[in-house]
Tab-separated table of C-alpha atoms in Angstrom:
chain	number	residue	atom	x	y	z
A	12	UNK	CA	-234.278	-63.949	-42.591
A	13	UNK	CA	-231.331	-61.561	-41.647
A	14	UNK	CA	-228.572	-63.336	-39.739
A	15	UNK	CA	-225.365	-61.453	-38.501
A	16	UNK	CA	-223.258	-63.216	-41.071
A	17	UNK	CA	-225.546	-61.465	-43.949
A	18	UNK	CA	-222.879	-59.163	-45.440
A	19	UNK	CA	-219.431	-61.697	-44.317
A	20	UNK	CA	-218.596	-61.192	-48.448
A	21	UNK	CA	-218.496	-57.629	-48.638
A	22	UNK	CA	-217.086	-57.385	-45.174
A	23	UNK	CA	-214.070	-59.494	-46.311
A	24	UNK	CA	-214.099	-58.027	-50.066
A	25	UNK	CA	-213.167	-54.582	-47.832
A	26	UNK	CA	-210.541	-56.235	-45.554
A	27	UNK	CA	-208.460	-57.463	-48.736
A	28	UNK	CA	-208.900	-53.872	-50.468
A	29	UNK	CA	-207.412	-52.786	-47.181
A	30	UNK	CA	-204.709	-55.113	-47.029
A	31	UNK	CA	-204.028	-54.942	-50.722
A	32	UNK	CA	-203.368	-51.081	-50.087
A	33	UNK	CA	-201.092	-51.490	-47.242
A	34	UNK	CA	-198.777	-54.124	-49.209
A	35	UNK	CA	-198.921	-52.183	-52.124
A	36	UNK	CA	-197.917	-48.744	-49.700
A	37	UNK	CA	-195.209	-50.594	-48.256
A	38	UNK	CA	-193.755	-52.005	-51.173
A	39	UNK	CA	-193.447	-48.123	-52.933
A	40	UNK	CA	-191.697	-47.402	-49.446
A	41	UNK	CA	-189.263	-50.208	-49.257
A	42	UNK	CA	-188.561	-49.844	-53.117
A	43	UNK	CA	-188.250	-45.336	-52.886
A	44	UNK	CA	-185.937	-46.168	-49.898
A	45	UNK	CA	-183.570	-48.511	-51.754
A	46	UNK	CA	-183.660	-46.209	-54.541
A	47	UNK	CA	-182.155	-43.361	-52.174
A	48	UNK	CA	-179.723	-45.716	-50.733
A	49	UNK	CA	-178.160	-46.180	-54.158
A	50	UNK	CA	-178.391	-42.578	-55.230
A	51	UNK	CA	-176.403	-41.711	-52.173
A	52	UNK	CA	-173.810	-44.573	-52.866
A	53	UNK	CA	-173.538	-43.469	-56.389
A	54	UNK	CA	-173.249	-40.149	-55.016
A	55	UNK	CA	-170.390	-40.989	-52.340
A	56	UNK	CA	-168.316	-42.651	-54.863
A	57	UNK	CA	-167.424	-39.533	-56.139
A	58	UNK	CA	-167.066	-37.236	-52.987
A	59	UNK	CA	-165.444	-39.410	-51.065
A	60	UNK	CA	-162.292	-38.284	-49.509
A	61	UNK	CA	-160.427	-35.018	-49.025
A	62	UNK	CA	-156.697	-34.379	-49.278
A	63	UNK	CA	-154.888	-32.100	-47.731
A	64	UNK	CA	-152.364	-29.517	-48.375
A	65	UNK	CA	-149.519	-32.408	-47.289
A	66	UNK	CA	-151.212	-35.258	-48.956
A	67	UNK	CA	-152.672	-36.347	-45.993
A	68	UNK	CA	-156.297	-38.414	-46.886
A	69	UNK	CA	-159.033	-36.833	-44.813
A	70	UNK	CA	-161.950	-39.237	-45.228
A	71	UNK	CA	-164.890	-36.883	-45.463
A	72	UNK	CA	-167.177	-35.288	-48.185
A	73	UNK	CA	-165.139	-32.586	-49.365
A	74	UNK	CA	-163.713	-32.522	-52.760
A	75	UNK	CA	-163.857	-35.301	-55.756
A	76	UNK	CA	-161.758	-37.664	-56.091
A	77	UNK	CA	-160.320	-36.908	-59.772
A	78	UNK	CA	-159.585	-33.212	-58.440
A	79	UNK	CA	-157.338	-34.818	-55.676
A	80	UNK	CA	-155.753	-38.074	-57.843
A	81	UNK	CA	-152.395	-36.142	-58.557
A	82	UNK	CA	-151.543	-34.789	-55.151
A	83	UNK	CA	-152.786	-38.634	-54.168
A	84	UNK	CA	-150.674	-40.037	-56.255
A	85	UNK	CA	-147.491	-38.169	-55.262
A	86	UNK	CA	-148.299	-38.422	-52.076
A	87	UNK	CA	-148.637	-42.253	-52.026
A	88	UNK	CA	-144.999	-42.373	-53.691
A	89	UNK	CA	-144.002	-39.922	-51.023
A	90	UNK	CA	-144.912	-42.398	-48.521
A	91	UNK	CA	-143.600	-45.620	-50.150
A	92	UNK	CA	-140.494	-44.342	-50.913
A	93	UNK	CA	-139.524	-42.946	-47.689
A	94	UNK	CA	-140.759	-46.008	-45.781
A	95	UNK	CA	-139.117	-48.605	-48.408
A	96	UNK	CA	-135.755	-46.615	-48.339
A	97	UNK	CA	-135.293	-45.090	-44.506
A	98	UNK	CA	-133.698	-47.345	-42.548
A	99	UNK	CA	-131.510	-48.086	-39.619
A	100	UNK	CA	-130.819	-51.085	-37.275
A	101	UNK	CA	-134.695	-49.932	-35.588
A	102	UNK	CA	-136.974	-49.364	-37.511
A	103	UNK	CA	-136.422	-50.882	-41.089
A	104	UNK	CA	-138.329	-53.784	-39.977
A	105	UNK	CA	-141.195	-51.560	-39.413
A	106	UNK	CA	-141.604	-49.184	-42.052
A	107	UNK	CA	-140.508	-52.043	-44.837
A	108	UNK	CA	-143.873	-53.919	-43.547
A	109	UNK	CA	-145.286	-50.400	-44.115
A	110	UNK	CA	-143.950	-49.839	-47.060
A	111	UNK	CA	-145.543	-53.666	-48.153
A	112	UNK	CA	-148.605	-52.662	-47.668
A	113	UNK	CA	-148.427	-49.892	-50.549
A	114	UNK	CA	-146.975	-52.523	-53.439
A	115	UNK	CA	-147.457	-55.706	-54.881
A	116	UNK	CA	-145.642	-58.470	-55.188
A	117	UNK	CA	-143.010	-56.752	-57.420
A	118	UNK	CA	-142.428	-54.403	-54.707
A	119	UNK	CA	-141.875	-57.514	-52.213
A	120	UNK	CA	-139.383	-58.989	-55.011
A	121	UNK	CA	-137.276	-56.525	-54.781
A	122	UNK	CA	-137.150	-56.678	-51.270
A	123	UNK	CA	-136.447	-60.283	-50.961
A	124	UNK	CA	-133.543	-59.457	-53.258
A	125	UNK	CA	-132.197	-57.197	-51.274
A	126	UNK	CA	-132.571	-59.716	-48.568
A	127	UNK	CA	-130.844	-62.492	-49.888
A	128	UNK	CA	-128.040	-59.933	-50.954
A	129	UNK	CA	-127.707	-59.139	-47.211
A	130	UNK	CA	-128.568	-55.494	-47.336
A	131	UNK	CA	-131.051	-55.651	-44.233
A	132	UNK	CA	-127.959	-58.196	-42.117
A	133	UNK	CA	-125.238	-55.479	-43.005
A	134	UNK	CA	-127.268	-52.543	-41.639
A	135	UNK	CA	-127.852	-54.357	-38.492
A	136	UNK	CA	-124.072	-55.353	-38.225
A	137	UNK	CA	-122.311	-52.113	-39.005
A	138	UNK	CA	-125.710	-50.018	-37.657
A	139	UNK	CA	-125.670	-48.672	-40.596
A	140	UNK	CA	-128.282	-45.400	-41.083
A	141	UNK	CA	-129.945	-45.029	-44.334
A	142	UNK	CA	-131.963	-41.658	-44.805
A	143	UNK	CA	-133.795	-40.441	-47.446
A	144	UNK	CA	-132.992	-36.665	-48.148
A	145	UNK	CA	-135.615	-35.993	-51.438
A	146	UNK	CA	-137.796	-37.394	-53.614
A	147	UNK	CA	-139.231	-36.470	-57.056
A	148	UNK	CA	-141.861	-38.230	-59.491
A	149	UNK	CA	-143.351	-37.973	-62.197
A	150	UNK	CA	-146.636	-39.410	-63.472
A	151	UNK	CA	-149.153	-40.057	-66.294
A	152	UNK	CA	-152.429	-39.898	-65.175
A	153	UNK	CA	-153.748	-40.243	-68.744
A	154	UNK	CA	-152.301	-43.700	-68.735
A	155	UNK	CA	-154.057	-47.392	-67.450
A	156	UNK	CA	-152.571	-47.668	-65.393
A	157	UNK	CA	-150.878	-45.055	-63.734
A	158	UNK	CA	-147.082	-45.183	-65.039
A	159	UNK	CA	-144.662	-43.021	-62.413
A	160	UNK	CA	-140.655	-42.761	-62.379
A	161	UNK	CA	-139.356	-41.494	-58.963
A	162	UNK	CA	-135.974	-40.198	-58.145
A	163	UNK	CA	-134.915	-40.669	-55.022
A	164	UNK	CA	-131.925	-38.956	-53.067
A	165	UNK	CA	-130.748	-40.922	-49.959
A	166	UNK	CA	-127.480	-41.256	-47.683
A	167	UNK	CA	-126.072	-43.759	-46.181
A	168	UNK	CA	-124.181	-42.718	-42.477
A	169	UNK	CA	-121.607	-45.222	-41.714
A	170	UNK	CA	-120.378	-43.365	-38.741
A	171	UNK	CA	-117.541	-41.199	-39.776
A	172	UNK	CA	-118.356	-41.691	-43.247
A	173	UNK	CA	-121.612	-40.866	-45.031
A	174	UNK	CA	-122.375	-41.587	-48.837
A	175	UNK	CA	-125.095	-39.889	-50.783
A	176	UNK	CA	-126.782	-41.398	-53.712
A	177	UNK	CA	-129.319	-41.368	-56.471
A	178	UNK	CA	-131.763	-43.871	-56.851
A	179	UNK	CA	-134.427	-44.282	-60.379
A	180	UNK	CA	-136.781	-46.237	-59.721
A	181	UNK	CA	-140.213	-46.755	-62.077
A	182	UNK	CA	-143.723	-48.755	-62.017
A	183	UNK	CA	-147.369	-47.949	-62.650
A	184	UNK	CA	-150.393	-47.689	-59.628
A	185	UNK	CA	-153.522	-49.400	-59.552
A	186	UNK	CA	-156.477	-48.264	-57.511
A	187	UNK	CA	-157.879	-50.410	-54.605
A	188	UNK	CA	-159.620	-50.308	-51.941
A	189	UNK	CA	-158.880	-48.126	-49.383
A	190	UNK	CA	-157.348	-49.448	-45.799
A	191	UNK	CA	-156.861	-46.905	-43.054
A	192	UNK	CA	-153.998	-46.823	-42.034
A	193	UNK	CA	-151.452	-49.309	-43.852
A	194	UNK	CA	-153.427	-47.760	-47.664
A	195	UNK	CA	-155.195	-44.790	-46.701
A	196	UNK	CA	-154.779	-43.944	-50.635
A	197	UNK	CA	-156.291	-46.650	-51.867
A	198	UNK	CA	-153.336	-47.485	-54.786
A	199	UNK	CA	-151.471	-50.126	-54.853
A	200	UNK	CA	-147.612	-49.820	-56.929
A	201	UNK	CA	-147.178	-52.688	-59.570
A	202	UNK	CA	-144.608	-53.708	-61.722
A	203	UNK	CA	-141.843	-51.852	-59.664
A	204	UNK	CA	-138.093	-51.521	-60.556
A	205	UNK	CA	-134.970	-50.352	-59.586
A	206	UNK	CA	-133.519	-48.966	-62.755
A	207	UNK	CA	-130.316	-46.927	-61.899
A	208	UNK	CA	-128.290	-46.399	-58.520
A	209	UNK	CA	-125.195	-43.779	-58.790
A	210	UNK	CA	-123.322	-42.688	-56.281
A	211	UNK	CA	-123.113	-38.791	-55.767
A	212	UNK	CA	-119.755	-37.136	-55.462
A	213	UNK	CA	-121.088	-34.525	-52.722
A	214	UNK	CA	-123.835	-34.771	-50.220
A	215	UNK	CA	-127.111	-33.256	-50.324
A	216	UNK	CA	-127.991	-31.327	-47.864
């Protein structure tokens, strides 16, 4: 005697053939999809940023990274140095929590140094301006890490007076991550010294 439940077995053999194939479908998706997720990541890791003509970080697709390292590199010292060593009564407080940002604790050590020496309380006092006229460095990229010595050239107005001087100065760099805007290189300056300061007999102009 037929009954309507006469075929319930194959009827339920085909609904787990059918649900077996849409697991199975949606597993290859999830996995091809994760697979292209990394790819691109891999991919992005070395097209990441552009740089241009100034040193300025552009962050888009446009060039690798290793072809842009040097003019990052200089330009990141650029940046430090100018913020670390231009300074008047209004604005050192600024661009020295700028210039923070770009170092690491040795660069922080040598401005609590300069604190406790009274540098920062003099320049307030007198309102003294400290400019920096030029800066020049030199690095070793085929060095881990980065090794760099910087000379800087910077003057010191003291109204009707101004002295110019030369400042060495010497560290390595570190990558990090990048933070737009306080590290838009994404370096960070270790080990940082002062080595020489001279006074120039004539300014720079």
């Amino acid at each position: 005697m037929k009954t309507p439940y006469a075929n319930i077995y194959s009827v339920l053999k085909i609904n787990r053939i059918i649900v077996l194939s849409i697991v199975i479908a949606a597993t290859l998706c999830i996995l091809f999809a994760a697979w292209m997720v990394f790819a691109t990541y891999q991919k992005s890791l070395s097209t990441a940023f552009a740089i241009s003509t100034t040193g300025e970080v552009i962050p888009l697709k446009l060039m690798a990274q290793k072809e842009s390292l040097e003019v990052e590199v200089l330009a990141h010292l650029e940046l430090f140095h100018r913020y670390f060593y231009t300074v008047d009564a209004s604005n050192y407080s600024k661009n020295l929590d700028k210039a923070l940002w770009l170092g690491n604790s040795s660069v922080d050590q040598v401005y609590q140094q300069k604190r406790a020496d009274g540098v920062y309380n003099r320049l307030i006092q007198y309102s003294l301006v400290q400019r920096v006229l030029s800066i020049e460095s030199q690095v070793d990229l085929d060095t881990d890490p980065i090794t760099f010595k910087s000379t800087i050239v910077f003057e010191i107005n003291r109204g009707s007076v101004t002295d110019t001087y030369q400042l060495l100065t010497s560290g390595n760099l570190i990558p990090v991550e990048r933070h737009f805007p306080n590290n838009p290189h994404g370096l960070l300056i270790t080990n940082y010294f002062e080595n020489s300061l001279q006074k120039l007999e004539a300014n720079i102009e």
